[in-house]
PDB file of C-alpha atoms (C1' of nucleotides) in Angstrom:
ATOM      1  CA  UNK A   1       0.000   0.000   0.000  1.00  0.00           C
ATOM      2  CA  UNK A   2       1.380   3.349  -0.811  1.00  0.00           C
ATOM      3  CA  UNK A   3       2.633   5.605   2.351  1.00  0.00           C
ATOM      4  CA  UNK A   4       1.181   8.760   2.787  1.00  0.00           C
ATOM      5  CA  UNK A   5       2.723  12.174   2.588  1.00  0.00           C
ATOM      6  CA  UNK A   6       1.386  15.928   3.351  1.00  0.00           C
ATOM      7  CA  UNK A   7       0.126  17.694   0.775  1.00  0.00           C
ATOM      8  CA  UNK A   8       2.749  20.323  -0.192  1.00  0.00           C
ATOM      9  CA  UNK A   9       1.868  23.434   2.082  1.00  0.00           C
ATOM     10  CA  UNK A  10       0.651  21.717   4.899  1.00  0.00           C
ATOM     11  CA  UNK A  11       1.982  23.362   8.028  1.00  0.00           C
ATOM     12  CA  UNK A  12       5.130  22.359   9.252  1.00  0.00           C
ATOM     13  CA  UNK A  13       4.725  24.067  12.833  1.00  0.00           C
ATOM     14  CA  UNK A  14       2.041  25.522  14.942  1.00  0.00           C
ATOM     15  CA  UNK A  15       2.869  29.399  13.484  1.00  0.00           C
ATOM     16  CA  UNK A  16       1.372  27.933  10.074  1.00  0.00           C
ATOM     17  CA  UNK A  17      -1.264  25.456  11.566  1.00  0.00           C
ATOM     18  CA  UNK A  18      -2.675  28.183  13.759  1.00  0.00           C
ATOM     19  CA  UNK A  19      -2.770  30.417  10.629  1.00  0.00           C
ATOM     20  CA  UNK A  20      -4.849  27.925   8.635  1.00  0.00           C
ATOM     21  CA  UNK A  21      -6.976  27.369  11.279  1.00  0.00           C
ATOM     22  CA  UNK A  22      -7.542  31.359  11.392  1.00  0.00           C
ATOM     23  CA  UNK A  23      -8.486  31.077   7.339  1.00  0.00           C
ATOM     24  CA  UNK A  24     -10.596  28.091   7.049  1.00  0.00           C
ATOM     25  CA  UNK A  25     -12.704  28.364  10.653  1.00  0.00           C
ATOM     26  CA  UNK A  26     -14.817  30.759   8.755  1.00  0.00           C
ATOM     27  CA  UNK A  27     -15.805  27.927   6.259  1.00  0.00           C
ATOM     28  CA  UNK A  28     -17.257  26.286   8.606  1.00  0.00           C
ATOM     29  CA  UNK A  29     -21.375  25.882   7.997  1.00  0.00           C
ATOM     30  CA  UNK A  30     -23.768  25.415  11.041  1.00  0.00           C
ATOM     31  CA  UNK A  31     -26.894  26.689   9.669  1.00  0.00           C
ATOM     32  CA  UNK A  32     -27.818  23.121   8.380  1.00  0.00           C
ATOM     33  CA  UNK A  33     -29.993  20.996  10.232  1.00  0.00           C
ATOM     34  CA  UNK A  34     -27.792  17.824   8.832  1.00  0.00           C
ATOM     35  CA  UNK A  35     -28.899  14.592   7.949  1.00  0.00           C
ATOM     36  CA  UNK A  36     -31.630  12.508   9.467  1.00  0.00           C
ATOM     37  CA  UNK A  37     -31.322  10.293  11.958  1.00  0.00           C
ATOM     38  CA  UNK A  38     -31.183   6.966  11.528  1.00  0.00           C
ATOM     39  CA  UNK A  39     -31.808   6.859   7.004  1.00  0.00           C
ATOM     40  CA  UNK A  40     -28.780   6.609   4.839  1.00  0.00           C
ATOM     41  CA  UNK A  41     -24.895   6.115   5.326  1.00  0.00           C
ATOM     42  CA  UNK A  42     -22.743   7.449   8.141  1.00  0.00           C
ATOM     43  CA  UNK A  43     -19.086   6.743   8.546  1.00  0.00           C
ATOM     44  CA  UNK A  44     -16.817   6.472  11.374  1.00  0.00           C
ATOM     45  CA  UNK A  45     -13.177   7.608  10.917  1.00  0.00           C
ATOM     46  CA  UNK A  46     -10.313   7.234  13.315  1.00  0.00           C
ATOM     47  CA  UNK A  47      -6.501   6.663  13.399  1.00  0.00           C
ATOM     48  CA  UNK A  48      -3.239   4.752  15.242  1.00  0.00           C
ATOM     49  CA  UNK A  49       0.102   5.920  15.659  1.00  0.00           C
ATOM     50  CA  UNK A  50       2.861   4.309  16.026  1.00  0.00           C
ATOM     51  CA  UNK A  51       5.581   6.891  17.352  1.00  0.00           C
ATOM     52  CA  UNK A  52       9.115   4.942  17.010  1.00  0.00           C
ATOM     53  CA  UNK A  53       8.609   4.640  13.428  1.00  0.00           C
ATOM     54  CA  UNK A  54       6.262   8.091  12.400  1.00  0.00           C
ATOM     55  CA  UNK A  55       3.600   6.022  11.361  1.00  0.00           C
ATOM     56  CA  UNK A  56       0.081   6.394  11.523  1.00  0.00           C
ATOM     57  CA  UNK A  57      -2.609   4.476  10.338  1.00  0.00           C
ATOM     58  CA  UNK A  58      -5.812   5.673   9.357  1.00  0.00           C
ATOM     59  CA  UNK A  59      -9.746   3.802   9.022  1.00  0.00           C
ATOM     60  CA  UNK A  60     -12.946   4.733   7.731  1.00  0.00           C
ATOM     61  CA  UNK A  61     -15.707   2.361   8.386  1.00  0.00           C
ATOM     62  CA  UNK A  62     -19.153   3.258   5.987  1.00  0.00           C
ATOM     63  CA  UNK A  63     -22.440   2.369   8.192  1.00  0.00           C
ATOM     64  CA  UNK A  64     -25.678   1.705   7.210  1.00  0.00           C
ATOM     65  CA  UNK A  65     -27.603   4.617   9.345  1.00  0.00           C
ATOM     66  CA  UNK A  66     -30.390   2.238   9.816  1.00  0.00           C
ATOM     67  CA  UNK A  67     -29.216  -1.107  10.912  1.00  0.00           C
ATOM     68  CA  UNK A  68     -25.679   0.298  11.850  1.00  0.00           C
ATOM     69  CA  UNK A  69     -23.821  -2.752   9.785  1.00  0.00           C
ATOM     70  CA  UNK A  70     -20.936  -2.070   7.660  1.00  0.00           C
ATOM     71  CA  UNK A  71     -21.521  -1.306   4.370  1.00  0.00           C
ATOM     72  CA  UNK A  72     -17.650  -0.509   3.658  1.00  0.00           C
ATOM     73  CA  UNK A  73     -14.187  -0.068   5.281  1.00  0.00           C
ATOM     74  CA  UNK A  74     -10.911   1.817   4.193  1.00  0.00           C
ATOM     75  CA  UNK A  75      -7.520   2.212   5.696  1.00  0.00           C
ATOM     76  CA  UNK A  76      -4.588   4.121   4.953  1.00  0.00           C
ATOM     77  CA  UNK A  77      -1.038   4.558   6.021  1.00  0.00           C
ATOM     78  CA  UNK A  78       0.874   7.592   6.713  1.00  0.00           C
ATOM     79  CA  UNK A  79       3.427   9.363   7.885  1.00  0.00           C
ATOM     80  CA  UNK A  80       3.370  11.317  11.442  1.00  0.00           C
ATOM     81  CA  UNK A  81       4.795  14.733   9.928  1.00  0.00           C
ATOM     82  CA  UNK A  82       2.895  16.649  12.800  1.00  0.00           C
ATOM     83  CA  UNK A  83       3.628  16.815  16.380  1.00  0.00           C
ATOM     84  CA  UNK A  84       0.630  16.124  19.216  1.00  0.00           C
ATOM     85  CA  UNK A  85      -0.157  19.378  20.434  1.00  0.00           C
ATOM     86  CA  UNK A  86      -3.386  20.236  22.055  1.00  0.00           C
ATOM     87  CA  UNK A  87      -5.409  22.466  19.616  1.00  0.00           C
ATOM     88  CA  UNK A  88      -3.838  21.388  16.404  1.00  0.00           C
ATOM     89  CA  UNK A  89      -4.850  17.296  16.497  1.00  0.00           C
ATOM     90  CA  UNK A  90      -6.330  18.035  12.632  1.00  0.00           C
ATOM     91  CA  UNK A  91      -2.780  18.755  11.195  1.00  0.00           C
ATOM     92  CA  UNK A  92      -0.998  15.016  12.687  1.00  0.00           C
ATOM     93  CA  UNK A  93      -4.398  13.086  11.238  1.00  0.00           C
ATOM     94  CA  UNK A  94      -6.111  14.532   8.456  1.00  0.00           C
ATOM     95  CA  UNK A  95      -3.556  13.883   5.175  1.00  0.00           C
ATOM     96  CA  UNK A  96      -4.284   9.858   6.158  1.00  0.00           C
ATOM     97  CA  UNK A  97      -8.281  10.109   6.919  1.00  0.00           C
ATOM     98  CA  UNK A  98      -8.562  11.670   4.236  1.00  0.00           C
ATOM     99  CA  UNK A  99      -7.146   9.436   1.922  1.00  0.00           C
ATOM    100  CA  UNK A 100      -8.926   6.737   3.657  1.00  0.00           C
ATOM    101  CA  UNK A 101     -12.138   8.314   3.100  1.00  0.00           C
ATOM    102  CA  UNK A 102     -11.345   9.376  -0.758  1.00  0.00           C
ATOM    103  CA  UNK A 103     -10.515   5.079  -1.453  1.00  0.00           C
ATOM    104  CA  UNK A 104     -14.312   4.649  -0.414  1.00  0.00           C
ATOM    105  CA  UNK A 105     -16.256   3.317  -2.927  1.00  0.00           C
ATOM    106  CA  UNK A 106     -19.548   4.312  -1.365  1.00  0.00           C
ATOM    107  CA  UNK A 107     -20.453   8.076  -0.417  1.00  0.00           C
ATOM    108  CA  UNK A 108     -19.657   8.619   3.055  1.00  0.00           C
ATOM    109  CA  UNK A 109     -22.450  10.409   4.443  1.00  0.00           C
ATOM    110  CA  UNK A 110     -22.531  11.683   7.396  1.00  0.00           C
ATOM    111  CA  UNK A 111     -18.743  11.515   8.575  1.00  0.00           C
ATOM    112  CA  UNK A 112     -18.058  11.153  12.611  1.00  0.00           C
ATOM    113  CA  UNK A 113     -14.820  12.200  14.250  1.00  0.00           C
ATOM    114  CA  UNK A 114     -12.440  10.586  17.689  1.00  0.00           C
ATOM    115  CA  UNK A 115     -12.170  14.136  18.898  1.00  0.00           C
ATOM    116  CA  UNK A 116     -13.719  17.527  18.914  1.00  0.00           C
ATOM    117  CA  UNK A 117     -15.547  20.066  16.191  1.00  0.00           C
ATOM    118  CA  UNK A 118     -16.778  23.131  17.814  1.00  0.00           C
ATOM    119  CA  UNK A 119     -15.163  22.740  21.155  1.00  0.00           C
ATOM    120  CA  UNK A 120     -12.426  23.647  20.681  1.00  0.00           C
ATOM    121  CA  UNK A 121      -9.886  26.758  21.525  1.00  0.00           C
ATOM    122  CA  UNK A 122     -10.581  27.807  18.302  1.00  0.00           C
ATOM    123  CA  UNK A 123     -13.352  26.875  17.524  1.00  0.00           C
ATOM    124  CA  UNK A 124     -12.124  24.632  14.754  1.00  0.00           C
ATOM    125  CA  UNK A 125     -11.406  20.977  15.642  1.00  0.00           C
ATOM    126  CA  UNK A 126     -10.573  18.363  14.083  1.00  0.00           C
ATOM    127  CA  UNK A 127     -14.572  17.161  13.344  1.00  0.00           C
ATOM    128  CA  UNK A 128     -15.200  20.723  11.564  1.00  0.00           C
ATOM    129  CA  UNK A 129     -11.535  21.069  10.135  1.00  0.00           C
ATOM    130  CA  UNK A 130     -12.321  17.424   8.149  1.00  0.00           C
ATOM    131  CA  UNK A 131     -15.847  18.614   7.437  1.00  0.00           C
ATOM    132  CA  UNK A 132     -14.493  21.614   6.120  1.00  0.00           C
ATOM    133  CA  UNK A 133     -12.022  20.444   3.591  1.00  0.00           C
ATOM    134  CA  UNK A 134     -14.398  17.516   2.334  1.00  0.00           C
ATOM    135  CA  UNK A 135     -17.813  19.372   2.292  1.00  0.00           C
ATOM    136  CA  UNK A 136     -19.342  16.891   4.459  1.00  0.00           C
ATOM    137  CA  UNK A 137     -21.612  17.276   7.317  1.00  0.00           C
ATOM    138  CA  UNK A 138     -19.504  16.030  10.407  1.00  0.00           C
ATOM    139  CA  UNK A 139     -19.428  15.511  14.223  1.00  0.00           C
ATOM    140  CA  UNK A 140     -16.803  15.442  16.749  1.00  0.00           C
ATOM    141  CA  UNK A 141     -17.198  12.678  19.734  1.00  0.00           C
ATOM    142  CA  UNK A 142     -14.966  12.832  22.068  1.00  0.00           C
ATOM    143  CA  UNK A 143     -13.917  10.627  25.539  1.00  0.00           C
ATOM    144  CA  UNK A 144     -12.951  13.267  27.988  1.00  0.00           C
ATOM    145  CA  UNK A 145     -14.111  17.363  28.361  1.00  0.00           C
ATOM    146  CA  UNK A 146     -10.769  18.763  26.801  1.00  0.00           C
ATOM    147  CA  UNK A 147     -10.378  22.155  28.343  1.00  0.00           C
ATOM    148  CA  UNK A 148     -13.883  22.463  29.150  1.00  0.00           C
ATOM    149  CA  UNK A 149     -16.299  22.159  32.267  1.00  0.00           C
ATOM    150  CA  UNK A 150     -19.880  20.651  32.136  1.00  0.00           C
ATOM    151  CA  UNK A 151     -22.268  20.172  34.772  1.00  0.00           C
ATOM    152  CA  UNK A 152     -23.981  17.116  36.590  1.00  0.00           C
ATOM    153  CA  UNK A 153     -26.189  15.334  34.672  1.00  0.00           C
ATOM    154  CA  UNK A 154     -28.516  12.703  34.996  1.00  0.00           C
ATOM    155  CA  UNK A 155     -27.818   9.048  35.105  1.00  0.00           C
ATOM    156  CA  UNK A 156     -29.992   7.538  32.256  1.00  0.00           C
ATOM    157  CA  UNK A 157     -29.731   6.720  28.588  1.00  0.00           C
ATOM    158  CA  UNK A 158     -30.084  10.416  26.682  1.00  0.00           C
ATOM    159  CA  UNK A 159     -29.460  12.513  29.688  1.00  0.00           C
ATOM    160  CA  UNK A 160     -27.139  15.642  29.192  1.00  0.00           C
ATOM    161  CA  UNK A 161     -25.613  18.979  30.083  1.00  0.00           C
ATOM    162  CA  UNK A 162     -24.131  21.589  28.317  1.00  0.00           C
ATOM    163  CA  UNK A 163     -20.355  22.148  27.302  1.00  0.00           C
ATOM    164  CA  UNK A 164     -18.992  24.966  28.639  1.00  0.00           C
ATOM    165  CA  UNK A 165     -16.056  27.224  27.296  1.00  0.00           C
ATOM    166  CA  UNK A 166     -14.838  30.123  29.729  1.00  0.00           C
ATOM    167  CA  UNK A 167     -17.112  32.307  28.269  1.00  0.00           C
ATOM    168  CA  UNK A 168     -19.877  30.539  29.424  1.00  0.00           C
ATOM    169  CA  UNK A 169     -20.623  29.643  25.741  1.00  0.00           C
ATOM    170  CA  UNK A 170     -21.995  25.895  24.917  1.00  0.00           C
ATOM    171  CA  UNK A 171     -19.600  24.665  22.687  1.00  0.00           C
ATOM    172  CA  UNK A 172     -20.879  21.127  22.278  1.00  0.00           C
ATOM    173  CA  UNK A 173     -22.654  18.822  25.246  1.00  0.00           C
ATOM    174  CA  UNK A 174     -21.895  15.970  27.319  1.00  0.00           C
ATOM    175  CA  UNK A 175     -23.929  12.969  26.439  1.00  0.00           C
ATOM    176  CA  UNK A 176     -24.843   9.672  28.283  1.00  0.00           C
ATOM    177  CA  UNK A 177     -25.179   6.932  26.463  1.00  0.00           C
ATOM    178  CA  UNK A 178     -25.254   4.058  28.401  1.00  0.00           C
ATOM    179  CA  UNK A 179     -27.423   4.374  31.932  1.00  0.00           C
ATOM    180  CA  UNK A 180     -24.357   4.410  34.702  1.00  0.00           C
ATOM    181  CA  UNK A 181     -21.324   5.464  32.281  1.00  0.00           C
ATOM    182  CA  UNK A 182     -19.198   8.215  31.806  1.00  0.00           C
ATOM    183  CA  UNK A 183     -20.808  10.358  29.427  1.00  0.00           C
ATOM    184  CA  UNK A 184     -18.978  11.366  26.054  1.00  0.00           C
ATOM    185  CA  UNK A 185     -18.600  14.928  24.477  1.00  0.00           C
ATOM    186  CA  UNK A 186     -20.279  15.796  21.659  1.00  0.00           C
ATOM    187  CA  UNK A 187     -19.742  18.770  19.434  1.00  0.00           C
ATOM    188  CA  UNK A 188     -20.970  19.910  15.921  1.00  0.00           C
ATOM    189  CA  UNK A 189     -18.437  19.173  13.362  1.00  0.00           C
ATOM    190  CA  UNK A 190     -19.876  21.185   9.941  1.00  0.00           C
ATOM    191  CA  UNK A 191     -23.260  21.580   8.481  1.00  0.00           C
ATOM    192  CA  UNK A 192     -25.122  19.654  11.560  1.00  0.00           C
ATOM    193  CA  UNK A 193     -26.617  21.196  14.457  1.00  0.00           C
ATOM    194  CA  UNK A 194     -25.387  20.209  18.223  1.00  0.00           C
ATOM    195  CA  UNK A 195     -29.125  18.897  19.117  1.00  0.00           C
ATOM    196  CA  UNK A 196     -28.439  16.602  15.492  1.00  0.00           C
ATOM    197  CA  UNK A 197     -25.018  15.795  16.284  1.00  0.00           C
ATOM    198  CA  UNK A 198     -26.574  14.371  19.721  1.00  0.00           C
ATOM    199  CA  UNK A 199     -28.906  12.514  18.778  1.00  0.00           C
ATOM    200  CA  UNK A 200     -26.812  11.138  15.990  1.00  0.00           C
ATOM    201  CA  UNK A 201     -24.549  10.002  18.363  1.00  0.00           C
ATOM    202  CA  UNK A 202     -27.388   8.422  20.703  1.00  0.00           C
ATOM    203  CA  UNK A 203     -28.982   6.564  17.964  1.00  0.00           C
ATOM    204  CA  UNK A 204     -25.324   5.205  16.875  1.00  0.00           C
ATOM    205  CA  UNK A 205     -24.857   3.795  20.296  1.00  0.00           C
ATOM    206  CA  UNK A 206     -27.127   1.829  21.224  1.00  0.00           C
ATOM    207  CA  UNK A 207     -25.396  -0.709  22.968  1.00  0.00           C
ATOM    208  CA  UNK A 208     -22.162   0.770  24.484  1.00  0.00           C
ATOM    209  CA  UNK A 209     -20.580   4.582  25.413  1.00  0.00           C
ATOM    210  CA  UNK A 210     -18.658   4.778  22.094  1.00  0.00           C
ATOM    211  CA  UNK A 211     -20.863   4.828  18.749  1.00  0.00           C
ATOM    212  CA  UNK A 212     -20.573   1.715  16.704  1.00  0.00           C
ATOM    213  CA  UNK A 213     -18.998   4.488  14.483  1.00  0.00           C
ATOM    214  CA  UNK A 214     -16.303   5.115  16.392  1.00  0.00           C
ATOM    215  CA  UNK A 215     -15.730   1.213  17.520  1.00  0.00           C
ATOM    216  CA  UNK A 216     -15.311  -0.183  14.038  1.00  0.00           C
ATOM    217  CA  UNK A 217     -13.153   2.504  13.087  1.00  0.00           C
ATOM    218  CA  UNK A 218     -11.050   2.673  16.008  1.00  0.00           C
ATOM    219  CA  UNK A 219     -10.410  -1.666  15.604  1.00  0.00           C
ATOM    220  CA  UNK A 220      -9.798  -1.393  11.980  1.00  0.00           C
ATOM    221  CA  UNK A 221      -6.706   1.288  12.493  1.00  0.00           C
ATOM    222  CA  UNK A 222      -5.540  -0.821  14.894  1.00  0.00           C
ATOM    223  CA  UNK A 223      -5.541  -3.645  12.687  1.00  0.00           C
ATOM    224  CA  UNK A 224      -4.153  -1.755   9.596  1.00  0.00           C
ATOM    225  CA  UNK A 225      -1.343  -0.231  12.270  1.00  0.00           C
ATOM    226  CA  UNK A 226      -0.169  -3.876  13.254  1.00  0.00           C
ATOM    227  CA  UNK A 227       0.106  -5.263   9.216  1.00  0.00           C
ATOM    228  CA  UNK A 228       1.895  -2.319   8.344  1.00  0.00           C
ATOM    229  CA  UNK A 229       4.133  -2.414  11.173  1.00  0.00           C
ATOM    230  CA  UNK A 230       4.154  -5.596  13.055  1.00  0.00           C
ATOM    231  CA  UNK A 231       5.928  -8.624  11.288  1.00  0.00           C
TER     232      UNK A 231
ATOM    233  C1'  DG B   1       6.958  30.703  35.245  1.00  0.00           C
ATOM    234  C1'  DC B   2       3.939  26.346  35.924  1.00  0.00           C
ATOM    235  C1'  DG B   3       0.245  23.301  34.998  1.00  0.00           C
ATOM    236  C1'  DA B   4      -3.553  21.523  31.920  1.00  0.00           C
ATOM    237  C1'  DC B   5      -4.669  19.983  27.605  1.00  0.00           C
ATOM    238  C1'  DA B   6      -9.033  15.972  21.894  1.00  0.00           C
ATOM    239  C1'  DG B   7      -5.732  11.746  20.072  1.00  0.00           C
TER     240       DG B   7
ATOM    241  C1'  DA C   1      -2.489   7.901  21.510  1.00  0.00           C
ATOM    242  C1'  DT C   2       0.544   4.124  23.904  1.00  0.00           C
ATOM    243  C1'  DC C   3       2.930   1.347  27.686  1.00  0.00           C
ATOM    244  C1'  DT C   4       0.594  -3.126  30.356  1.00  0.00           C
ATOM    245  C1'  DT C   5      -1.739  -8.202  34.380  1.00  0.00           C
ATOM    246  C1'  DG C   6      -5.021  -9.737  36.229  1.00  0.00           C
ATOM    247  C1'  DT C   7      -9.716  -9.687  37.084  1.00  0.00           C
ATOM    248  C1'  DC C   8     -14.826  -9.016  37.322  1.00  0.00           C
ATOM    249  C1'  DG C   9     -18.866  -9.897  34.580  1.00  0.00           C
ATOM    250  C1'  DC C  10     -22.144 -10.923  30.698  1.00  0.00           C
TER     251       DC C  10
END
DNA sequence: GCGACAG
DNA sequence: ATCTTGTCGC
């Protein structure tokens, strides 16, 4: 499988990555209801790293809305040309999702992200940053609150409570899924709604705290990491 | 200056 | 994210 590379003028170093950010967070579209729940495709992306050897491996898993089987998975493998550093998660994963999501044979739909979309410092996570460059409507799940606070909520299935940023702005809302489990942190990506991007997420996991989304893809990186750099 | 901080 | 054993439970 061929490895990878950044597009030529990706940013090399959070001076440029903060700077694109800056550009393209005014692309982002949140006037759009987004998709219906539960009718048509919705696909889960997510990606591996291994460190020692700057690689990353990349998934995107094509669910049918409905019945939440696969209808399609990708992979892709990459090279780490981007530090971690809080804020700027979009520029280490997005060259290798995307390529994953462009060897799709089936239309993505409804693309869900391992991280954040509106809640962010910015404003512009990795969720809207994806659904930005690929025009499609996107949401960010996450498993912890990032720099942000959220109240107590309720123990059941569906309960939730607002996101919080300094400001006292709701940037996205924490969700329970599962009666008695943490909840996760859900945020609006690009042309969905929060309330849509929550009950997207609800309806996708029905059965555990992480979507089904999220599951498949998160396995199948894992997998694709180990072939590529296992024996 | 120090700590916290999606994956 | 990743490093990692056993253990509780469906």
């Amino acid at each position: 499988m061929k490895i990878v590379e950044a597009p030529s003028g990706w940013p090399v170093n959070e001076e440029e990555a903060l700077a694109v950010q800056d550009e393209l967070r005014a692309r982002v579209v949140l006037d759009e209801p987004g998709p219906p729940v539960g009718t048509g495709l919705v696909t889960g992306v997510d990606v591996a790293y291994d460190d020692d050897r700057d690689v990353v491996a990349a998934a995107a898993v094509v669910l049918d809305a409905e019945t939440l089987t696969v209808v399609e998975e990708a992979t892709a493998i990459g090279r780490i040309t981007f530090p971690y550093v809080p804020g700027l998660l979009a520029f280490r994963e997005i060259p290798t999702v995307l390529a994953a999501l462009e060897s799709l044979t089936a239309g993505p739909g409804l693309v869900l992200c391992d991280g954040y979309g509106l809640a962010h410092p910015r404003r512009f996570g990795l969720a809207s940053h994806l659904g930005v460059l690929t025009g499609l409507p996107s949401i960010g799940v996450a498993k912890n609150p990032f720099v942000f606070t959220y109240g107590e909520l309720g123990p059941e299935r569906g309960d939730v409570a607002p996101l919080l940023a300094d400001d006292g702005e709701e940037v996205g809302r924490a969700l329970r899924t599962q009666q008695g489990v943490k909840p996760v942190f859900v945020s609006a990506g690009h042309r969905v709604t929060l309330d849509s991007a929550c009950a997207h997420t609800l309806r996708l996991a029905p059965e555990f705290r992480v979507p089904q989304t999220t599951r498949r893809a998160d396995a199948l990186c894992r997998r694709a990491l180990a072939e590529a750099t296992g024996v």
